[in-house]
């Protein structure tokens, strides 16, 4: 799994730690905290506004760029999201390898080479994540084609989440889409576990079909992931937003309100 995103508490700690005591300003920290609360309540527009105000008062407030990058993505403002993540890693280069959200934003902004490089770098931070390997595949498929993406798929040994290894083998060309769904349903899991499994199965099936040029099946699976798993507490909320944003792009509609975290 992509490692959990930074909490507002971590963001504030990063801010405090990055500023010398004699230059610490309370108001940007308060604005950042308010932005984090707005984000947690699902009000991305307000979170962006507050984060922007914080940045205006302290242009070196790295955590505000990170938070604003995430909320810009949730609003479907992909290029703005990438720009914020770029500024964040400029200010905090030691965090570069962890920025999977930046890689996804690059994909949706059409910056596929940049996205592929981000996922390659993330592999040095966490090398057993099927999602990371798949997103690099998706970026490469856009620029180099599916065959090259498959031939250079990042190696994953044992992502223990079901059905991640089946998704990996699908992208490797070793399994069929039906095998992924069968694995997700196997073992009579409890309803919440089954829902989580099916969310990831449908999301990555949809992305697989899109890379293969099958728009009809891509739309079917991505909308299934977005529409039927909104209240699933076991999935990464940001990944549900990825499905939601993608589904609305496919529908050609304005971005709807998102759920709170």
PDB file of N, CA and C in Angstrom, residues 45-123:
ATOM      1  N   UNK A  45     -11.820  23.227  -1.436  1.00  0.00           N
ATOM      2  CA  UNK A  45     -11.704  24.623  -1.882  1.00  0.00           C
ATOM      3  C   UNK A  45     -11.275  25.520  -0.722  1.00  0.00           C
ATOM      4  N   UNK A  46     -11.892  25.324   0.436  1.00  0.00           N
ATOM      5  CA  UNK A  46     -11.514  26.116   1.603  1.00  0.00           C
ATOM      6  C   UNK A  46     -10.096  25.786   2.038  1.00  0.00           C
ATOM      7  N   UNK A  47      -9.735  24.513   1.987  1.00  0.00           N
ATOM      8  CA  UNK A  47      -8.382  24.114   2.368  1.00  0.00           C
ATOM      9  C   UNK A  47      -7.347  24.781   1.475  1.00  0.00           C
ATOM     10  N   UNK A  48      -7.607  24.844   0.177  1.00  0.00           N
ATOM     11  CA  UNK A  48      -6.690  25.501  -0.762  1.00  0.00           C
ATOM     12  C   UNK A  48      -6.577  26.981  -0.428  1.00  0.00           C
ATOM     13  N   UNK A  49      -7.697  27.630  -0.160  1.00  0.00           N
ATOM     14  CA  UNK A  49      -7.683  29.058   0.165  1.00  0.00           C
ATOM     15  C   UNK A  49      -6.847  29.333   1.408  1.00  0.00           C
ATOM     16  N   UNK A  50      -7.054  28.542   2.449  1.00  0.00           N
ATOM     17  CA  UNK A  50      -6.323  28.738   3.691  1.00  0.00           C
ATOM     18  C   UNK A  50      -4.835  28.422   3.535  1.00  0.00           C
ATOM     19  N   UNK A  51      -4.527  27.363   2.809  1.00  0.00           N
ATOM     20  CA  UNK A  51      -3.124  27.026   2.578  1.00  0.00           C
ATOM     21  C   UNK A  51      -2.433  28.125   1.775  1.00  0.00           C
ATOM     22  N   UNK A  52      -3.143  28.694   0.818  1.00  0.00           N
ATOM     23  CA  UNK A  52      -2.586  29.789   0.027  1.00  0.00           C
ATOM     24  C   UNK A  52      -2.309  31.002   0.900  1.00  0.00           C
ATOM     25  N   UNK A  53      -3.217  31.310   1.803  1.00  0.00           N
ATOM     26  CA  UNK A  53      -3.000  32.429   2.724  1.00  0.00           C
ATOM     27  C   UNK A  53      -1.784  32.182   3.606  1.00  0.00           C
ATOM     28  N   UNK A  54      -1.621  30.937   4.045  1.00  0.00           N
ATOM     29  CA  UNK A  54      -0.448  30.596   4.854  1.00  0.00           C
ATOM     30  C   UNK A  54       0.838  30.779   4.057  1.00  0.00           C
ATOM     31  N   UNK A  55       0.823  30.361   2.803  1.00  0.00           N
ATOM     32  CA  UNK A  55       2.002  30.483   1.945  1.00  0.00           C
ATOM     33  C   UNK A  55       2.324  31.948   1.678  1.00  0.00           C
ATOM     34  N   UNK A  56       1.297  32.763   1.508  1.00  0.00           N
ATOM     35  CA  UNK A  56       1.529  34.194   1.289  1.00  0.00           C
ATOM     36  C   UNK A  56       2.249  34.830   2.471  1.00  0.00           C
ATOM     37  N   UNK A  57       1.980  34.329   3.664  1.00  0.00           N
ATOM     38  CA  UNK A  57       2.634  34.859   4.851  1.00  0.00           C
ATOM     39  C   UNK A  57       4.003  34.240   5.093  1.00  0.00           C
ATOM     40  N   UNK A  58       4.184  33.017   4.629  1.00  0.00           N
ATOM     41  CA  UNK A  58       5.472  32.340   4.786  1.00  0.00           C
ATOM     42  C   UNK A  58       5.721  31.480   3.548  1.00  0.00           C
ATOM     43  N   UNK A  59       6.383  32.015   2.519  1.00  0.00           N
ATOM     44  CA  UNK A  59       6.600  31.266   1.274  1.00  0.00           C
ATOM     45  C   UNK A  59       7.463  30.022   1.430  1.00  0.00           C
ATOM     46  N   UNK A  60       8.110  29.863   2.586  1.00  0.00           N
ATOM     47  CA  UNK A  60       8.933  28.668   2.824  1.00  0.00           C
ATOM     48  C   UNK A  60       8.195  27.612   3.633  1.00  0.00           C
ATOM     49  N   UNK A  61       6.897  27.790   3.782  1.00  0.00           N
ATOM     50  CA  UNK A  61       6.083  26.858   4.566  1.00  0.00           C
ATOM     51  C   UNK A  61       5.810  25.604   3.723  1.00  0.00           C
ATOM     52  N   UNK A  62       6.743  24.687   3.757  1.00  0.00           N
ATOM     53  CA  UNK A  62       6.692  23.521   2.862  1.00  0.00           C
ATOM     54  C   UNK A  62       5.437  22.695   3.046  1.00  0.00           C
ATOM     55  N   UNK A  63       5.006  22.503   4.289  1.00  0.00           N
ATOM     56  CA  UNK A  63       3.845  21.660   4.562  1.00  0.00           C
ATOM     57  C   UNK A  63       2.584  22.191   3.896  1.00  0.00           C
ATOM     58  N   UNK A  64       2.485  23.503   3.736  1.00  0.00           N
ATOM     59  CA  UNK A  64       1.306  24.082   3.094  1.00  0.00           C
ATOM     60  C   UNK A  64       1.258  23.729   1.612  1.00  0.00           C
ATOM     61  N   UNK A  65       2.425  23.649   0.972  1.00  0.00           N
ATOM     62  CA  UNK A  65       2.453  23.244  -0.438  1.00  0.00           C
ATOM     63  C   UNK A  65       2.010  21.784  -0.575  1.00  0.00           C
ATOM     64  N   UNK A  66       2.465  20.962   0.360  1.00  0.00           N
ATOM     65  CA  UNK A  66       2.072  19.553   0.324  1.00  0.00           C
ATOM     66  C   UNK A  66       0.562  19.402   0.476  1.00  0.00           C
ATOM     67  N   UNK A  67       0.009  20.069   1.489  1.00  0.00           N
ATOM     68  CA  UNK A  67      -1.431  19.975   1.703  1.00  0.00           C
ATOM     69  C   UNK A  67      -2.197  20.550   0.516  1.00  0.00           C
ATOM     70  N   UNK A  68      -1.753  21.690   0.007  1.00  0.00           N
ATOM     71  CA  UNK A  68      -2.452  22.302  -1.125  1.00  0.00           C
ATOM     72  C   UNK A  68      -2.343  21.441  -2.377  1.00  0.00           C
ATOM     73  N   UNK A  69      -1.219  20.749  -2.537  1.00  0.00           N
ATOM     74  CA  UNK A  69      -1.084  19.852  -3.679  1.00  0.00           C
ATOM     75  C   UNK A  69      -2.105  18.734  -3.648  1.00  0.00           C
ATOM     76  N   UNK A  70      -2.307  18.166  -2.470  1.00  0.00           N
ATOM     77  CA  UNK A  70      -3.302  17.102  -2.329  1.00  0.00           C
ATOM     78  C   UNK A  70      -4.711  17.617  -2.603  1.00  0.00           C
ATOM     79  N   UNK A  71      -5.028  18.808  -2.088  1.00  0.00           N
ATOM     80  CA  UNK A  71      -6.382  19.331  -2.265  1.00  0.00           C
ATOM     81  C   UNK A  71      -6.615  19.852  -3.679  1.00  0.00           C
ATOM     82  N   UNK A  72      -5.581  20.382  -4.319  1.00  0.00           N
ATOM     83  CA  UNK A  72      -5.723  20.746  -5.727  1.00  0.00           C
ATOM     84  C   UNK A  72      -6.057  19.505  -6.562  1.00  0.00           C
ATOM     85  N   UNK A  73      -5.400  18.394  -6.250  1.00  0.00           N
ATOM     86  CA  UNK A  73      -5.711  17.169  -6.984  1.00  0.00           C
ATOM     87  C   UNK A  73      -7.170  16.788  -6.792  1.00  0.00           C
ATOM     88  N   UNK A  74      -7.642  16.845  -5.571  1.00  0.00           N
ATOM     89  CA  UNK A  74      -9.018  16.450  -5.282  1.00  0.00           C
ATOM     90  C   UNK A  74     -10.029  17.351  -5.985  1.00  0.00           C
ATOM     91  N   UNK A  75      -9.597  18.566  -6.316  1.00  0.00           N
ATOM     92  CA  UNK A  75     -10.455  19.481  -7.073  1.00  0.00           C
ATOM     93  C   UNK A  75     -10.302  19.307  -8.578  1.00  0.00           C
ATOM     94  N   UNK A  76      -9.452  18.374  -8.991  1.00  0.00           N
ATOM     95  CA  UNK A  76      -9.230  18.150 -10.414  1.00  0.00           C
ATOM     96  C   UNK A  76      -8.290  19.148 -11.051  1.00  0.00           C
ATOM     97  N   UNK A  77      -7.538  19.879 -10.240  1.00  0.00           N
ATOM     98  CA  UNK A  77      -6.584  20.863 -10.749  1.00  0.00           C
ATOM     99  C   UNK A  77      -5.194  20.222 -10.734  1.00  0.00           C
ATOM    100  N   UNK A  78      -4.944  19.434 -11.765  1.00  0.00           N
ATOM    101  CA  UNK A  78      -3.786  18.538 -11.748  1.00  0.00           C
ATOM    102  C   UNK A  78      -2.459  19.267 -11.910  1.00  0.00           C
ATOM    103  N   UNK A  79      -2.396  20.214 -12.821  1.00  0.00           N
ATOM    104  CA  UNK A  79      -1.142  20.936 -13.015  1.00  0.00           C
ATOM    105  C   UNK A  79      -0.792  21.759 -11.778  1.00  0.00           C
ATOM    106  N   UNK A  80      -1.801  22.350 -11.168  1.00  0.00           N
ATOM    107  CA  UNK A  80      -1.556  23.088  -9.925  1.00  0.00           C
ATOM    108  C   UNK A  80      -1.076  22.147  -8.832  1.00  0.00           C
ATOM    109  N   UNK A  81      -1.633  20.942  -8.806  1.00  0.00           N
ATOM    110  CA  UNK A  81      -1.216  19.943  -7.828  1.00  0.00           C
ATOM    111  C   UNK A  81       0.251  19.579  -8.019  1.00  0.00           C
ATOM    112  N   UNK A  82       0.645  19.306  -9.247  1.00  0.00           N
ATOM    113  CA  UNK A  82       2.042  18.963  -9.518  1.00  0.00           C
ATOM    114  C   UNK A  82       2.962  20.113  -9.117  1.00  0.00           C
ATOM    115  N   UNK A  83       2.562  21.328  -9.443  1.00  0.00           N
ATOM    116  CA  UNK A  83       3.394  22.484  -9.105  1.00  0.00           C
ATOM    117  C   UNK A  83       3.597  22.596  -7.600  1.00  0.00           C
ATOM    118  N   UNK A  84       2.538  22.326  -6.841  1.00  0.00           N
ATOM    119  CA  UNK A  84       2.672  22.374  -5.384  1.00  0.00           C
ATOM    120  C   UNK A  84       3.594  21.278  -4.866  1.00  0.00           C
ATOM    121  N   UNK A  85       3.428  20.059  -5.374  1.00  0.00           N
ATOM    122  CA  UNK A  85       4.305  18.976  -4.939  1.00  0.00           C
ATOM    123  C   UNK A  85       5.751  19.243  -5.345  1.00  0.00           C
ATOM    124  N   UNK A  86       5.956  19.847  -6.517  1.00  0.00           N
ATOM    125  CA  UNK A  86       7.309  20.194  -6.952  1.00  0.00           C
ATOM    126  C   UNK A  86       7.947  21.186  -5.976  1.00  0.00           C
ATOM    127  N   UNK A  87       7.163  22.172  -5.567  1.00  0.00           N
ATOM    128  CA  UNK A  87       7.688  23.166  -4.616  1.00  0.00           C
ATOM    129  C   UNK A  87       7.975  22.510  -3.268  1.00  0.00           C
ATOM    130  N   UNK A  88       7.100  21.590  -2.876  1.00  0.00           N
ATOM    131  CA  UNK A  88       7.303  20.887  -1.609  1.00  0.00           C
ATOM    132  C   UNK A  88       8.631  20.133  -1.598  1.00  0.00           C
ATOM    133  N   UNK A  89       8.910  19.391  -2.650  1.00  0.00           N
ATOM    134  CA  UNK A  89      10.162  18.621  -2.652  1.00  0.00           C
ATOM    135  C   UNK A  89      11.375  19.520  -2.890  1.00  0.00           C
ATOM    136  N   UNK A  90      11.162  20.685  -3.506  1.00  0.00           N
ATOM    137  CA  UNK A  90      12.260  21.652  -3.605  1.00  0.00           C
ATOM    138  C   UNK A  90      12.669  22.128  -2.214  1.00  0.00           C
ATOM    139  N   UNK A  91      11.667  22.351  -1.367  1.00  0.00           N
ATOM    140  CA  UNK A  91      11.930  22.802  -0.007  1.00  0.00           C
ATOM    141  C   UNK A  91      12.343  21.663   0.917  1.00  0.00           C
ATOM    142  N   UNK A  92      11.861  20.443   0.632  1.00  0.00           N
ATOM    143  CA  UNK A  92      12.175  19.295   1.481  1.00  0.00           C
ATOM    144  C   UNK A  92      12.633  18.122   0.599  1.00  0.00           C
ATOM    145  N   UNK A  93      13.816  18.228   0.012  1.00  0.00           N
ATOM    146  CA  UNK A  93      14.276  17.198  -0.927  1.00  0.00           C
ATOM    147  C   UNK A  93      14.379  15.805  -0.322  1.00  0.00           C
ATOM    148  N   UNK A  94      14.552  15.715   0.999  1.00  0.00           N
ATOM    149  CA  UNK A  94      14.648  14.404   1.644  1.00  0.00           C
ATOM    150  C   UNK A  94      13.323  13.645   1.597  1.00  0.00           C
ATOM    151  N   UNK A  95      12.229  14.335   1.279  1.00  0.00           N
ATOM    152  CA  UNK A  95      10.912  13.699   1.180  1.00  0.00           C
ATOM    153  C   UNK A  95      10.581  13.239  -0.245  1.00  0.00           C
ATOM    154  N   UNK A  96      11.464  13.501  -1.189  1.00  0.00           N
ATOM    155  CA  UNK A  96      11.155  13.260  -2.602  1.00  0.00           C
ATOM    156  C   UNK A  96      10.741  11.818  -2.883  1.00  0.00           C
ATOM    157  N   UNK A  97      11.456  10.882  -2.319  1.00  0.00           N
ATOM    158  CA  UNK A  97      11.192   9.471  -2.626  1.00  0.00           C
ATOM    159  C   UNK A  97       9.829   9.003  -2.155  1.00  0.00           C
ATOM    160  N   UNK A  98       9.205   9.722  -1.235  1.00  0.00           N
ATOM    161  CA  UNK A  98       7.931   9.284  -0.652  1.00  0.00           C
ATOM    162  C   UNK A  98       6.699   9.823  -1.378  1.00  0.00           C
ATOM    163  N   UNK A  99       6.904  10.648  -2.374  1.00  0.00           N
ATOM    164  CA  UNK A  99       5.782  11.425  -2.913  1.00  0.00           C
ATOM    165  C   UNK A  99       4.999  10.695  -4.002  1.00  0.00           C
ATOM    166  N   UNK A 100       4.310   9.616  -3.603  1.00  0.00           N
ATOM    167  CA  UNK A 100       3.470   8.894  -4.562  1.00  0.00           C
ATOM    168  C   UNK A 100       2.297   9.742  -5.032  1.00  0.00           C
ATOM    169  N   UNK A 101       1.801  10.637  -4.165  1.00  0.00           N
ATOM    170  CA  UNK A 101       0.711  11.515  -4.599  1.00  0.00           C
ATOM    171  C   UNK A 101       1.167  12.385  -5.768  1.00  0.00           C
ATOM    172  N   UNK A 102       2.418  12.830  -5.724  1.00  0.00           N
ATOM    173  CA  UNK A 102       2.971  13.618  -6.831  1.00  0.00           C
ATOM    174  C   UNK A 102       2.982  12.797  -8.118  1.00  0.00           C
ATOM    175  N   UNK A 103       3.366  11.519  -8.019  1.00  0.00           N
ATOM    176  CA  UNK A 103       3.384  10.677  -9.213  1.00  0.00           C
ATOM    177  C   UNK A 103       2.010  10.546  -9.841  1.00  0.00           C
ATOM    178  N   UNK A 104       0.989  10.362  -9.010  1.00  0.00           N
ATOM    179  CA  UNK A 104      -0.376  10.236  -9.528  1.00  0.00           C
ATOM    180  C   UNK A 104      -0.824  11.560 -10.146  1.00  0.00           C
ATOM    181  N   UNK A 105      -0.499  12.670  -9.488  1.00  0.00           N
ATOM    182  CA  UNK A 105      -0.855  13.975 -10.052  1.00  0.00           C
ATOM    183  C   UNK A 105      -0.182  14.175 -11.411  1.00  0.00           C
ATOM    184  N   UNK A 106       1.072  13.752 -11.526  1.00  0.00           N
ATOM    185  CA  UNK A 106       1.771  13.857 -12.810  1.00  0.00           C
ATOM    186  C   UNK A 106       1.038  13.068 -13.890  1.00  0.00           C
ATOM    187  N   UNK A 107       0.562  11.876 -13.549  1.00  0.00           N
ATOM    188  CA  UNK A 107      -0.166  11.047 -14.518  1.00  0.00           C
ATOM    189  C   UNK A 107      -1.386  11.794 -15.042  1.00  0.00           C
ATOM    190  N   UNK A 108      -2.174  12.349 -14.146  1.00  0.00           N
ATOM    191  CA  UNK A 108      -3.398  13.021 -14.574  1.00  0.00           C
ATOM    192  C   UNK A 108      -3.122  14.370 -15.234  1.00  0.00           C
ATOM    193  N   UNK A 109      -1.966  14.962 -14.950  1.00  0.00           N
ATOM    194  CA  UNK A 109      -1.583  16.208 -15.611  1.00  0.00           C
ATOM    195  C   UNK A 109      -0.962  15.955 -16.980  1.00  0.00           C
ATOM    196  N   UNK A 110      -0.815  14.679 -17.355  1.00  0.00           N
ATOM    197  CA  UNK A 110      -0.209  14.344 -18.635  1.00  0.00           C
ATOM    198  C   UNK A 110       1.306  14.432 -18.623  1.00  0.00           C
ATOM    199  N   UNK A 111       1.905  14.496 -17.445  1.00  0.00           N
ATOM    200  CA  UNK A 111       3.362  14.564 -17.322  1.00  0.00           C
ATOM    201  C   UNK A 111       3.888  13.160 -17.032  1.00  0.00           C
ATOM    202  N   UNK A 112       3.798  12.305 -18.043  1.00  0.00           N
ATOM    203  CA  UNK A 112       3.999  10.868 -17.831  1.00  0.00           C
ATOM    204  C   UNK A 112       5.453  10.503 -17.535  1.00  0.00           C
ATOM    205  N   UNK A 113       6.405  11.139 -18.196  1.00  0.00           N
ATOM    206  CA  UNK A 113       7.812  10.844 -17.917  1.00  0.00           C
ATOM    207  C   UNK A 113       8.161  11.207 -16.478  1.00  0.00           C
ATOM    208  N   UNK A 114       7.677  12.346 -16.072  1.00  0.00           N
ATOM    209  CA  UNK A 114       7.920  12.821 -14.710  1.00  0.00           C
ATOM    210  C   UNK A 114       7.268  11.883 -13.697  1.00  0.00           C
ATOM    211  N   UNK A 115       6.060  11.426 -14.006  1.00  0.00           N
ATOM    212  CA  UNK A 115       5.378  10.499 -13.123  1.00  0.00           C
ATOM    213  C   UNK A 115       6.125   9.181 -13.007  1.00  0.00           C
ATOM    214  N   UNK A 116       6.574   8.642 -14.137  1.00  0.00           N
ATOM    215  CA  UNK A 116       7.303   7.375 -14.119  1.00  0.00           C
ATOM    216  C   UNK A 116       8.552   7.475 -13.255  1.00  0.00           C
ATOM    217  N   UNK A 117       9.255   8.588 -13.373  1.00  0.00           N
ATOM    218  CA  UNK A 117      10.473   8.772 -12.566  1.00  0.00           C
ATOM    219  C   UNK A 117      10.137   8.845 -11.080  1.00  0.00           C
ATOM    220  N   UNK A 118       9.000   9.473 -10.746  1.00  0.00           N
ATOM    221  CA  UNK A 118       8.616   9.543  -9.331  1.00  0.00           C
ATOM    222  C   UNK A 118       8.337   8.147  -8.776  1.00  0.00           C
ATOM    223  N   UNK A 119       7.655   7.316  -9.543  1.00  0.00           N
ATOM    224  CA  UNK A 119       7.360   5.970  -9.063  1.00  0.00           C
ATOM    225  C   UNK A 119       8.622   5.113  -9.004  1.00  0.00           C
ATOM    226  N   UNK A 120       9.553   5.338  -9.902  1.00  0.00           N
ATOM    227  CA  UNK A 120      10.834   4.643  -9.811  1.00  0.00           C
ATOM    228  C   UNK A 120      11.553   5.026  -8.518  1.00  0.00           C
ATOM    229  N   UNK A 121      11.472   6.295  -8.176  1.00  0.00           N
ATOM    230  CA  UNK A 121      12.121   6.754  -6.941  1.00  0.00           C
ATOM    231  C   UNK A 121      11.401   6.210  -5.715  1.00  0.00           C
ATOM    232  N   UNK A 122      10.075   6.165  -5.765  1.00  0.00           N
ATOM    233  CA  UNK A 122       9.324   5.630  -4.628  1.00  0.00           C
ATOM    234  C   UNK A 122       9.703   4.174  -4.363  1.00  0.00           C
ATOM    235  N   UNK A 123      10.069   3.445  -5.409  1.00  0.00           N
ATOM    236  CA  UNK A 123      10.473   2.053  -5.254  1.00  0.00           C
ATOM    237  C   UNK A 123      11.675   1.925  -4.331  1.00  0.00           C
TER     238      UNK A 123
END
